[in-house]
Every structure is written in C-alpha cells, then in structure tokens.
C-alpha cells in the first residue's frame, strides 16, 4: 500500500472517528453518571461501546491522538505546510549541525595530511565554524531567514576555501550538495530550496571559471591537491547518498506508522460499530445509513434490583459490577454472531439478523438468552449474592441506521424494539419472556411455558410465553 493510498484510507476513517469521539466526550465520568441514582431504572447512561469504561476511554483517546500524529506525519510529505513548522525547525537545525561536524572533520583531515602547507585552509575552516550559530538564532525570526543564512555562510565559506587552496582541490564541489538540503528543509520549502540551488549553481560556475586552479595563500603540490579532490568528491557523494537514504527512511517510517495506527483505529471502530456499517461510513461519511429488515430478533435483558444496589454502592463498584456482567453478555453475543446494539444503564440490548442477514437468528438469540440465565446463576455463586435478570425477546421487522451527524450511533428504531423492551419490563425475574411471533420463529426446537394473555402497556393484550429450554 503506498503512502498516498494509506493516507487516503486513514483520512476517510478519521472523519468517522472524529465524529465518534464526540460521543466519548458526551459521556460523563462514572461518578457523574451515578450521582442521580434515585431516578429509577435506566439512569446510568453507560454506552455499550464503553462497558470496560476506563480501558476503552483511554484506548479511544490514545488512538485519536496517535491518528492525528500519523495524519500530520503524512502531511509532512504530501500537503501539510502549516503542520510542518516544528519539523522544519528540527530539520534545518539538524542540517546546520551536520555541516558544522563535516567542517570539523575536514579541518582535522587537512591538518593531518599537511599542516604546514594547508594551515591557512585549516584556520579559515575553524574561523568559519562559529558563524553557524547564526541560523538557529534566525529561526526565531522565520524559517526563510535561517535557510538563507545557511546557504550564504556555506557559499561564502566554500568560495573562500577554494580561493585559498585553488579550484584544483575540488573544495567547491561541496556546493553540489545544496539540493540535498531540501530533505532537511522540507518539501513545502521547495521554492526557497530551488532559489538557493540556482544561486549556488551560479556561485559554483563563478568559482570554477574565475578562481585560480592553484591558490597562492596555501600552495599545495599536485599530489596533495589530488588527495584533497578525491576526499571532497567522495564526501559529496556520501552526503547526497545519506540525504536520499534519510528521505526514503522517513517516508517508510511515516507509512509504517500510518498503517499501524490505521489497523489499530480500524479495530477500535469495528468494536464500536458493525463491520459492514463501519465500512460504509468510512467509504462515504456523508451517506445516510438507514436499512429496513423484514425480520430480526431483538433481546432486552435487565438486571433485577440493580437500582437499589447502585444507590448503596460506591460508583467504582457499580461500574465494575456492570462491566463484569456485560462482559459475559458480550462474550455470548460474539459466540452466537449477534449484534450488540447498546446498554442503557443496567439494560442490555442485542439483535440477530442485522445489519447482515443471518439464517436462524431467532434460535441464536434464544440460545444466548438461555446461556445468560446460566451466566447469572454462576455470577450469583461467585459474588455470594442473589442476581437475576429479566429477559424479553420479540421477532419482527425493523429499521436500523446511524443516528446523528456528529455523535454517531448505530441504533434500531421500530415497533419490534419497543415490543422486545416491553417483554422485558413486563417479564419476571430469572425468566425469558417471548411473544407469539418469536415462538413461531423458534418452532419445535425450543420448549415454552404459556403465560397467557397479558395487558402490555402501549400494546394491548398479547399472548405471551416463557422460553424454558431446548427440545431434547
């Protein structure tokens, strides 16, 4: 995957993640959520996405922050001039420091080769080195002043050195390395780099054609000049190679960082929304996602007696308790390939047959409901206290989609959801109440106990049943 392609994919995901981040900001802390614990059921707005509240919140914020860093790193190479200012400071100062080190190495080299003959050259190099404190100071003014100062100091210094020892030494060949500075200056300064390159080229031609081949200030033998020329040409080639290698490595590191954060963010988004919905949202964040399903099965489960318990317990214990229970429910939903829609306080909602059609979704929901009863009995034993849930299930048509433009949420809106909720609220502790529609959808594979005709608020009289187990 190329850097540009990865960046495009991440940008699409980023638009979705930013809007989903608002939902996290919308959710209060556990303490704030539980202060109003006297308001009755469904007063603990802990979304399903954050049942493992602290870990998910921390992971979400870290992911968004790292994604932002990755996007900014890609803009370094693709389009981000404003984002690059700090990076430009570091790059120019790094280049400036590298030049100073190179000057020092060549001063030591010339002194070791022939101190007597090249002493003026060595002194000139050492005298020039303090001038390189100027670019970092000019960076406080602006980037361009620092870049131009580096070009002027280097150009003048190399011209002076070529005049001292002669053009036959090849000292002025270092001017050929000027275009490599764009790696450190950044592509958004390409015009300045191009201007500097043209000026350096003109300076090189002036030095090459108008400066004497053999200097009178530091006269050197032809053999010594050949040694110096060879060292300068080799150093210029090494400098250009290092600049190109540095640029390639930066690109590779940026692409690798983008891909890692894209994969991590992809996993988090898939944990927040169904896979197919997340893909549609990333491909077209402006799409209105609304789907009709001819038949789905929806389950509501509510922890009996949770409100009094929560009002008498510290907030962190309440959140830990919910997390322990709902984590078990999440495991069952994953086991039966069901879609966890949301949690509303101590109520848990899951759906089968959506957003992707699923054969046998009613049976999968029924099996999960039966295992929820097993889980609650086991948790009761582990916690040393009685724990029970009311479960309601209904099968029917539904409409589902992504709600909102900023605080996105995948939700179900239909009579089927409302009926399933009524089955739970009108049910009994430790039992699974289902409608006649769900009973027909399950067929002979499950056992039922007829409850009879019940007056359901908002629905009228309904024939209801308790799901008691599997047949055989």
Short mmCIF file of C-alpha atoms in Angstrom, two decimals:
data_model
loop_
_atom_site.label_atom_id
_atom_site.label_comp_id
_atom_site.label_asym_id
_atom_site.label_seq_id
_atom_site.Cartn_x
_atom_site.Cartn_y
_atom_site.Cartn_z
CA UNK A 1 0.00 0.00 0.00
CA UNK A 2 1.50 3.36 -0.99
CA UNK A 3 1.79 6.30 1.39
CA UNK A 4 -0.81 8.27 -0.55
CA UNK A 5 -3.27 5.35 -0.57
CA UNK A 6 -2.80 4.70 3.14
CA UNK A 7 -3.26 8.39 3.85
CA UNK A 8 -6.50 8.47 1.84
CA UNK A 9 -7.90 5.48 3.71
CA UNK A 10 -6.93 6.96 7.05
CA UNK A 11 -8.48 10.30 6.16
CA UNK A 12 -11.77 8.57 5.39
CA UNK A 13 -11.64 6.72 8.70
CA UNK A 14 -10.57 9.86 10.50
CA UNK A 15 -13.76 11.69 9.51
CA UNK A 16 -15.77 8.88 11.09
CA UNK A 17 -13.58 8.58 14.19
CA UNK A 18 -13.67 12.31 14.91
CA UNK A 19 -17.43 12.28 14.98
CA UNK A 20 -17.43 9.17 17.15
CA UNK A 21 -15.00 10.86 19.53
CA UNK A 22 -17.73 13.39 20.33
CA UNK A 23 -19.77 10.55 21.76
CA UNK A 24 -16.99 9.73 24.20
CA UNK A 25 -16.79 13.37 25.23
CA UNK A 26 -20.57 13.33 25.68
CA UNK A 27 -20.37 10.52 28.22
CA UNK A 28 -19.73 11.74 31.76
CA UNK A 29 -17.42 10.11 34.27
CA UNK A 30 -18.76 7.14 36.26
CA UNK A 31 -19.09 9.37 39.33
CA UNK A 32 -21.18 11.93 37.44
CA UNK A 33 -23.35 9.25 35.87
CA UNK A 34 -24.18 7.64 39.17
CA UNK A 35 -24.87 10.71 41.30
CA UNK A 36 -28.52 10.72 40.22
CA UNK A 37 -29.12 7.13 41.23
CA UNK A 38 -32.56 7.88 42.72
CA UNK A 39 -34.21 8.45 39.34
CA UNK A 40 -35.30 4.86 38.83
CA UNK A 41 -34.22 2.36 36.17
CA UNK A 42 -32.13 3.34 33.13
CA UNK A 43 -30.40 6.23 34.84
CA UNK A 44 -26.84 5.02 34.22
CA UNK A 45 -26.03 6.03 30.64
CA UNK A 46 -23.01 3.80 30.14
CA UNK A 47 -22.91 3.04 26.40
CA UNK A 48 -22.29 -0.50 25.25
CA UNK A 49 -19.16 0.66 23.46
CA UNK A 50 -17.57 1.51 26.78
CA UNK A 51 -18.65 -1.28 29.08
CA UNK A 52 -14.99 -1.69 30.00
CA UNK A 53 -15.16 2.00 30.73
CA UNK A 54 -11.74 3.15 31.79
CA UNK A 55 -9.76 0.94 29.39
CA UNK A 56 -11.94 1.80 26.40
CA UNK A 57 -11.86 5.51 27.18
CA UNK A 58 -8.10 5.51 27.49
CA UNK A 59 -7.66 3.44 24.31
CA UNK A 60 -10.02 5.72 22.37
CA UNK A 61 -8.28 8.94 23.36
CA UNK A 62 -4.82 7.46 22.68
CA UNK A 63 -5.94 6.19 19.28
CA UNK A 64 -7.39 9.53 18.19
CA UNK A 65 -4.23 11.31 19.34
CA UNK A 66 -1.96 8.85 17.55
CA UNK A 67 -4.09 9.03 14.42
CA UNK A 68 -3.73 12.81 14.44
CA UNK A 69 0.03 12.41 14.71
CA UNK A 70 0.03 9.94 11.83
CA UNK A 71 -2.06 12.23 9.63
CA UNK A 72 0.29 15.11 10.38
CA UNK A 73 3.33 12.96 9.55
CA UNK A 74 1.81 12.08 6.19
CA UNK A 75 1.12 15.74 5.52
CA UNK A 76 4.84 16.22 6.01
CA UNK A 77 5.33 14.57 2.64
CA UNK A 78 2.02 15.19 0.91
CA UNK A 79 0.48 18.51 1.73
CA UNK A 80 0.94 19.88 5.26
CA UNK A 81 2.90 23.18 5.23
CA UNK A 82 1.27 24.55 8.36
CA UNK A 83 1.81 21.33 10.29
CA UNK A 84 5.49 21.30 9.33
CA UNK A 85 6.83 24.31 11.17
CA UNK A 86 8.21 22.45 14.16
CA UNK A 87 9.57 19.67 11.94
CA UNK A 88 11.20 22.31 9.74
CA UNK A 89 12.94 23.87 12.75
CA UNK A 90 14.36 20.49 13.70
CA UNK A 91 15.36 19.67 10.12
CA UNK A 92 17.17 22.94 9.45
CA UNK A 93 18.97 22.81 12.78
CA UNK A 94 19.94 19.19 12.16
CA UNK A 95 21.33 20.08 8.73
CA UNK A 96 23.19 23.03 10.22
CA UNK A 97 24.70 20.81 12.92
CA UNK A 98 25.70 18.21 10.35
CA UNK A 99 27.54 20.85 8.30
CA UNK A 100 29.45 22.01 11.37
CA UNK A 101 30.54 18.44 12.11
CA UNK A 102 31.61 17.98 8.48
CA UNK A 103 33.67 21.18 8.62
CA UNK A 104 35.37 19.97 11.77
CA UNK A 105 36.20 16.60 10.23
CA UNK A 106 37.73 18.18 7.13
CA UNK A 107 39.72 20.64 9.24
CA UNK A 108 41.20 17.70 11.13
CA UNK A 109 41.81 15.83 7.85
CA UNK A 110 43.65 18.75 6.21
CA UNK A 111 45.73 19.32 9.34
CA UNK A 112 46.78 15.66 9.46
CA UNK A 113 47.65 15.49 5.76
CA UNK A 114 49.98 18.53 5.57
CA UNK A 115 49.74 21.06 8.37
CA UNK A 116 52.47 23.31 7.00
CA UNK A 117 51.02 23.66 3.52
CA UNK A 118 47.33 23.67 4.49
CA UNK A 119 47.49 25.69 7.69
CA UNK A 120 45.72 28.75 6.16
CA UNK A 121 42.97 26.44 4.92
CA UNK A 122 42.55 24.84 8.34
CA UNK A 123 42.48 28.24 10.08
CA UNK A 124 39.88 29.53 7.61
CA UNK A 125 37.65 26.48 8.25
CA UNK A 126 37.91 26.81 12.03
CA UNK A 127 37.23 30.56 11.82
CA UNK A 128 34.12 29.91 9.73
CA UNK A 129 32.56 27.36 12.10
CA UNK A 130 31.31 29.88 14.73
CA UNK A 131 29.20 31.55 12.04
CA UNK A 132 26.89 28.53 12.09
CA UNK A 133 25.36 29.68 15.38
CA UNK A 134 23.56 32.34 13.33
CA UNK A 135 20.93 30.10 11.57
CA UNK A 136 19.37 28.77 14.83
CA UNK A 137 19.07 32.34 16.08
CA UNK A 138 17.47 33.49 12.84
CA UNK A 139 14.96 30.67 13.16
CA UNK A 140 13.31 32.80 15.82
CA UNK A 141 12.62 35.35 13.08
CA UNK A 142 11.38 32.92 10.41
CA UNK A 143 12.32 29.77 8.56
CA UNK A 144 13.44 31.52 5.40
CA UNK A 145 15.99 33.69 7.18
CA UNK A 146 17.58 30.60 8.72
CA UNK A 147 17.70 28.72 5.42
CA UNK A 148 19.16 31.65 3.50
CA UNK A 149 21.76 32.23 6.21
CA UNK A 150 22.91 28.61 5.94
CA UNK A 151 23.20 28.98 2.15
CA UNK A 152 25.09 32.30 2.39
CA UNK A 153 27.50 31.07 5.08
CA UNK A 154 28.25 27.83 3.23
CA UNK A 155 28.53 29.50 -0.15
CA UNK A 156 30.87 32.21 1.11
CA UNK A 157 32.95 29.74 3.15
CA UNK A 158 33.41 27.28 0.29
CA UNK A 159 34.25 30.09 -2.15
CA UNK A 160 36.86 31.38 0.32
CA UNK A 161 38.37 27.92 0.80
CA UNK A 162 38.53 27.38 -2.97
CA UNK A 163 40.32 30.70 -3.35
CA UNK A 164 42.83 29.83 -0.60
CA UNK A 165 43.81 26.38 -1.87
CA UNK A 166 42.71 26.63 -5.54
CA UNK A 167 39.90 25.09 -7.56
CA UNK A 168 42.05 22.09 -8.42
CA UNK A 169 41.42 20.88 -4.87
CA UNK A 170 37.71 20.40 -5.60
CA UNK A 171 36.71 22.03 -2.31
CA UNK A 172 33.96 23.93 -4.10
CA UNK A 173 32.41 20.62 -5.23
CA UNK A 174 30.58 20.64 -1.90
CA UNK A 175 28.30 23.22 -3.49
CA UNK A 176 26.81 20.34 -5.49
CA UNK A 177 25.26 19.02 -2.27
CA UNK A 178 23.00 22.07 -1.96
CA UNK A 179 19.89 20.39 -3.50
CA UNK A 180 20.11 17.68 -0.81
CA UNK A 181 19.19 20.30 1.76
CA UNK A 182 15.55 20.08 0.68
CA UNK A 183 15.36 16.79 2.61
CA UNK A 184 16.00 18.72 5.81
CA UNK A 185 14.17 21.90 4.85
CA UNK A 186 11.01 20.03 3.85
CA UNK A 187 9.10 19.87 0.54
CA UNK A 188 6.89 22.80 1.49
CA UNK A 189 10.00 24.99 1.18
CA UNK A 190 10.72 23.74 -2.32
CA UNK A 191 10.68 27.24 -3.86
CA UNK A 192 13.25 28.51 -1.39
CA UNK A 193 15.34 25.39 -1.95
CA UNK A 194 15.12 25.85 -5.72
CA UNK A 195 16.16 29.51 -5.42
CA UNK A 196 19.11 28.57 -3.22
CA UNK A 197 20.10 25.80 -5.64
CA UNK A 198 20.15 28.21 -8.60
CA UNK A 199 22.22 30.73 -6.63
CA UNK A 200 24.66 28.03 -5.54
CA UNK A 201 24.98 26.82 -9.14
CA UNK A 202 25.85 30.34 -10.30
CA UNK A 203 28.37 30.63 -7.47
CA UNK A 204 29.93 27.29 -8.46
CA UNK A 205 30.35 28.40 -12.09
CA UNK A 206 31.95 31.68 -10.98
CA UNK A 207 34.39 29.83 -8.74
CA UNK A 208 35.13 27.18 -11.36
CA UNK A 209 35.87 29.60 -14.19
CA UNK A 210 37.24 32.68 -12.44
CA UNK A 211 39.15 31.41 -9.42
CA UNK A 212 42.77 30.24 -9.87
CA UNK A 213 43.29 26.46 -10.01
CA UNK A 214 46.25 26.75 -7.62
CA UNK A 215 45.98 29.03 -4.62
CA UNK A 216 48.82 31.29 -3.56
CA UNK A 217 47.76 31.54 0.08
CA UNK A 218 48.01 27.78 0.70
CA UNK A 219 50.12 26.38 -2.11
CA UNK A 220 49.93 22.60 -2.37
CA UNK A 221 51.59 20.02 -4.58
CA UNK A 222 49.61 18.40 -7.41
CA UNK A 223 49.63 15.10 -5.49
CA UNK A 224 48.24 16.78 -2.37
CA UNK A 225 45.58 18.56 -4.41
CA UNK A 226 44.58 15.21 -5.93
CA UNK A 227 44.18 13.75 -2.44
CA UNK A 228 42.04 16.68 -1.38
CA UNK A 229 39.99 16.49 -4.58
CA UNK A 230 39.37 12.76 -4.09
CA UNK A 231 38.30 13.29 -0.47
CA UNK A 232 35.94 16.14 -1.41
CA UNK A 233 34.29 14.23 -4.27
CA UNK A 234 33.88 11.16 -2.05
CA UNK A 235 32.40 13.26 0.74
CA UNK A 236 29.94 14.95 -1.63
CA UNK A 237 28.76 11.60 -2.98
CA UNK A 238 28.38 10.27 0.57
CA UNK A 239 26.45 13.39 1.58
CA UNK A 240 24.00 13.05 -1.31
CA UNK A 241 23.57 9.33 -0.64
CA UNK A 242 22.85 9.98 3.04
CA UNK A 243 20.30 12.65 2.18
CA UNK A 244 18.45 10.36 -0.21
CA UNK A 245 18.59 7.46 2.25
CA UNK A 246 17.32 9.72 5.02
CA UNK A 247 14.39 10.83 2.86
CA UNK A 248 13.48 7.25 1.95
CA UNK A 249 13.66 6.13 5.56
CA UNK A 250 11.44 8.99 6.69
CA UNK A 251 8.87 8.05 4.06
CA UNK A 252 8.98 4.38 5.04
CA UNK A 253 8.66 5.19 8.75
CA UNK A 254 5.73 7.51 8.12
CA UNK A 255 3.96 4.91 6.01
CA UNK A 256 4.60 2.17 8.56
CA UNK A 257 3.30 4.41 11.37
CA UNK A 258 0.20 5.22 9.34
CA UNK A 259 -0.52 1.57 8.64
CA UNK A 260 -0.08 0.60 12.30
CA UNK A 261 -2.40 3.34 13.51
CA UNK A 262 -4.85 2.63 10.72
CA UNK A 263 -5.02 -1.03 11.77
CA UNK A 264 -5.41 -0.08 15.42
CA UNK A 265 -8.08 2.51 14.70
CA UNK A 266 -9.82 0.10 12.35
CA UNK A 267 -10.06 -2.40 15.18
CA UNK A 268 -11.46 0.20 17.55
CA UNK A 269 -14.08 1.37 15.05
CA UNK A 270 -15.16 -2.22 14.43
CA UNK A 271 -15.57 -2.54 18.20
CA UNK A 272 -17.89 0.46 18.15
CA UNK A 273 -19.98 -0.36 15.10
CA UNK A 274 -20.89 -3.38 12.96
CA UNK A 275 -18.26 -4.21 10.35
CA UNK A 276 -20.48 -3.56 7.34
CA UNK A 277 -21.73 -0.25 8.77
CA UNK A 278 -18.22 0.88 9.63
CA UNK A 279 -17.09 0.14 6.06
CA UNK A 280 -19.96 2.15 4.59
CA UNK A 281 -19.30 5.01 6.97
CA UNK A 282 -15.61 5.15 6.08
CA UNK A 283 -16.23 4.98 2.34
CA UNK A 284 -18.78 7.77 2.45
CA UNK A 285 -19.08 9.63 5.80
CA UNK A 286 -21.89 11.76 4.37
CA UNK A 287 -24.06 8.75 3.48
CA UNK A 288 -27.36 8.45 5.33
CA UNK A 289 -27.27 4.87 6.58
CA UNK A 290 -30.79 3.54 7.07
CA UNK A 291 -31.76 -0.07 6.36
CA UNK A 292 -35.02 -2.00 6.56
CA UNK A 293 -35.03 -5.60 7.71
CA UNK A 294 -38.01 -7.87 7.10
CA UNK A 295 -37.29 -9.91 10.19
CA UNK A 296 -34.92 -9.52 13.10
CA UNK A 297 -34.95 -10.83 16.66
CA UNK A 298 -34.24 -8.39 19.48
CA UNK A 299 -33.40 -9.24 23.07
CA UNK A 300 -33.52 -6.96 26.11
CA UNK A 301 -32.02 -8.06 29.42
CA UNK A 302 -32.29 -6.07 32.65
CA UNK A 303 -30.62 -6.73 35.98
CA UNK A 304 -33.29 -7.10 38.66
CA UNK A 305 -32.84 -4.90 41.73
CA UNK A 306 -29.91 -3.01 40.31
CA UNK A 307 -31.16 0.50 41.16
CA UNK A 308 -31.30 -0.05 44.96
CA UNK A 309 -27.95 -1.80 44.82
CA UNK A 310 -26.35 1.06 42.87
CA UNK A 311 -27.70 3.71 45.23
CA UNK A 312 -25.96 1.98 48.15
CA UNK A 313 -22.61 1.27 46.48
CA UNK A 314 -19.63 3.47 45.56
CA UNK A 315 -19.57 4.47 41.87
CA UNK A 316 -16.45 2.49 41.02
CA UNK A 317 -18.02 -0.69 42.42
CA UNK A 318 -21.17 -0.14 40.39
CA UNK A 319 -19.20 0.31 37.17
CA UNK A 320 -17.02 -2.72 37.96
CA UNK A 321 -20.14 -4.79 38.62
CA UNK A 322 -21.78 -3.76 35.32
CA UNK A 323 -18.58 -4.35 33.43
CA UNK A 324 -18.24 -7.86 34.85
CA UNK A 325 -21.81 -8.78 33.94
CA UNK A 326 -21.91 -7.18 30.50
CA UNK A 327 -18.50 -8.59 29.55
CA UNK A 328 -20.05 -12.05 29.93
CA UNK A 329 -23.01 -10.96 27.80
CA UNK A 330 -20.58 -9.61 25.16
CA UNK A 331 -18.88 -12.99 25.03
CA UNK A 332 -22.19 -14.72 24.37
CA UNK A 333 -23.16 -12.18 21.69
CA UNK A 334 -19.88 -12.84 19.91
CA UNK A 335 -20.34 -16.58 20.29
CA UNK A 336 -23.71 -16.52 18.52
CA UNK A 337 -22.71 -13.85 15.95
CA UNK A 338 -25.24 -11.36 17.27
CA UNK A 339 -25.01 -7.58 17.15
CA UNK A 340 -24.73 -5.79 20.46
CA UNK A 341 -26.67 -2.57 19.95
CA UNK A 342 -26.27 -0.74 23.25
CA UNK A 343 -26.53 -0.77 27.02
CA UNK A 344 -28.83 1.65 28.81
CA UNK A 345 -27.79 1.67 32.43
CA UNK A 346 -28.32 -1.91 33.60
CA UNK A 347 -30.25 -2.93 30.46
CA UNK A 348 -28.54 -4.82 27.66
CA UNK A 349 -29.81 -4.90 24.07
CA UNK A 350 -28.72 -7.32 21.35
CA UNK A 351 -30.12 -8.09 17.89
CA UNK A 352 -29.96 -11.02 15.50
CA UNK A 353 -30.40 -10.84 11.73
CA UNK A 354 -28.95 -7.34 11.37
CA UNK A 355 -27.12 -5.46 9.98
CA UNK A 356 -26.27 -8.50 7.87
CA UNK A 357 -28.97 -11.11 7.18
CA UNK A 358 -28.49 -14.21 9.32
CA UNK A 359 -30.26 -17.53 8.94
CA UNK A 360 -31.55 -18.84 12.28
CA UNK A 361 -31.16 -15.52 14.09
CA UNK A 362 -34.15 -16.25 16.34
CA UNK A 363 -32.57 -19.50 17.53
CA UNK A 364 -29.23 -17.76 18.11
CA UNK A 365 -30.90 -15.10 20.26
CA UNK A 366 -32.83 -17.76 22.18
CA UNK A 367 -29.66 -19.74 22.84
CA UNK A 368 -27.93 -16.60 24.11
CA UNK A 369 -30.88 -15.86 26.40
CA UNK A 370 -30.71 -19.34 27.92
CA UNK A 371 -26.98 -19.00 28.49
CA UNK A 372 -27.49 -15.58 30.09
CA UNK A 373 -29.53 -17.33 32.78
CA UNK A 374 -26.68 -19.80 33.27
CA UNK A 375 -24.17 -16.94 33.50
CA UNK A 376 -26.21 -15.04 36.07
CA UNK A 377 -26.53 -18.16 38.24
CA UNK A 378 -22.78 -18.62 38.07
CA UNK A 379 -22.15 -14.95 38.89
CA UNK A 380 -24.51 -15.21 41.84
CA UNK A 381 -22.38 -18.00 43.22
CA UNK A 382 -19.14 -16.12 42.58
CA UNK A 383 -20.39 -12.86 44.06
CA UNK A 384 -22.07 -14.51 47.00
CA UNK A 385 -25.31 -12.65 46.43
CA UNK A 386 -28.53 -13.22 44.54
CA UNK A 387 -28.52 -11.97 40.99
CA UNK A 388 -31.27 -12.31 38.42
CA UNK A 389 -32.23 -10.81 35.08
CA UNK A 390 -35.46 -10.26 33.21
CA UNK A 391 -35.21 -11.07 29.53
CA UNK A 392 -37.63 -10.16 26.78
CA UNK A 393 -37.48 -11.25 23.13
CA UNK A 394 -39.53 -10.29 20.09
CA UNK A 395 -39.20 -11.08 16.38
CA UNK A 396 -40.38 -8.79 13.60
CA UNK A 397 -39.43 -6.16 11.04
CA UNK A 398 -37.11 -3.29 11.96
CA UNK A 399 -35.36 -0.20 10.68
CA UNK A 400 -31.78 0.47 11.74
CA UNK A 401 -29.20 3.07 10.87
CA UNK A 402 -26.60 5.54 12.01
CA UNK A 403 -28.26 8.28 14.01
CA UNK A 404 -26.98 11.86 14.09
CA UNK A 405 -24.34 13.81 12.19
CA UNK A 406 -21.78 14.28 14.96
CA UNK A 407 -22.49 11.92 17.85
CA UNK A 408 -22.99 8.93 15.62
CA UNK A 409 -24.72 5.85 16.97
CA UNK A 410 -25.97 2.69 15.27
CA UNK A 411 -29.44 2.03 16.61
CA UNK A 412 -32.70 0.20 15.91
CA UNK A 413 -35.94 2.14 15.63
CA UNK A 414 -39.07 0.06 15.19
CA UNK A 415 -42.06 -1.48 16.88
CA UNK A 416 -40.04 -4.67 17.23
CA UNK A 417 -37.55 -2.97 19.53
CA UNK A 418 -40.32 -1.41 21.57
CA UNK A 419 -42.12 -4.71 21.91
CA UNK A 420 -38.94 -6.53 22.99
CA UNK A 421 -38.40 -3.86 25.63
CA UNK A 422 -41.97 -4.35 26.87
CA UNK A 423 -41.40 -8.10 27.08
CA UNK A 424 -38.50 -7.44 29.41
CA UNK A 425 -40.23 -4.81 31.58
CA UNK A 426 -43.40 -6.93 31.89
CA UNK A 427 -41.45 -10.12 32.48
CA UNK A 428 -40.38 -11.99 35.57
CA UNK A 429 -37.03 -12.30 37.32
CA UNK A 430 -34.95 -15.23 36.11
CA UNK A 431 -37.23 -15.88 33.12
CA UNK A 432 -37.23 -15.28 29.35
CA UNK A 433 -40.49 -13.85 28.10
CA UNK A 434 -41.20 -14.09 24.34
CA UNK A 435 -44.04 -13.08 22.05
CA UNK A 436 -46.12 -15.38 19.91
CA UNK A 437 -44.14 -14.19 16.85
CA UNK A 438 -40.88 -15.30 18.43
CA UNK A 439 -42.39 -18.62 19.48
CA UNK A 440 -43.42 -19.30 15.87
CA UNK A 441 -39.97 -18.29 14.60
CA UNK A 442 -38.28 -20.71 17.01
CA UNK A 443 -40.56 -23.62 16.11
CA UNK A 444 -40.22 -27.03 17.71
CA UNK A 445 -36.53 -26.68 18.62
CA UNK A 446 -37.33 -24.99 21.94
CA UNK A 447 -39.62 -25.54 24.90
CA UNK A 448 -42.11 -22.96 26.13
CA UNK A 449 -44.40 -22.37 29.05
CA UNK A 450 -47.58 -20.50 28.25
CA UNK A 451 -48.02 -17.46 30.44
CA UNK A 452 -51.34 -16.45 28.95
CA UNK A 453 -52.85 -13.20 27.80
CA UNK A 454 -51.22 -10.17 29.36
CA UNK A 455 -52.12 -6.49 29.11
CA UNK A 456 -48.95 -4.81 27.82
CA UNK A 457 -48.59 -1.07 28.12
CA UNK A 458 -48.91 0.55 24.72
CA UNK A 459 -49.59 -2.80 23.02
CA UNK A 460 -52.85 -4.04 24.46
CA UNK A 461 -53.48 -7.69 25.20
CA UNK A 462 -50.78 -10.07 23.98
CA UNK A 463 -50.36 -13.84 24.14
CA UNK A 464 -47.03 -14.39 25.88
CA UNK A 465 -44.79 -17.35 26.67
CA UNK A 466 -41.75 -18.16 28.78
CA UNK A 467 -38.83 -19.77 26.98
CA UNK A 468 -37.74 -22.62 29.25
CA UNK A 469 -35.15 -24.57 27.28
CA UNK A 470 -34.19 -26.51 24.21
CA UNK A 471 -36.06 -29.57 22.95
CA UNK A 472 -34.29 -32.84 23.61
#
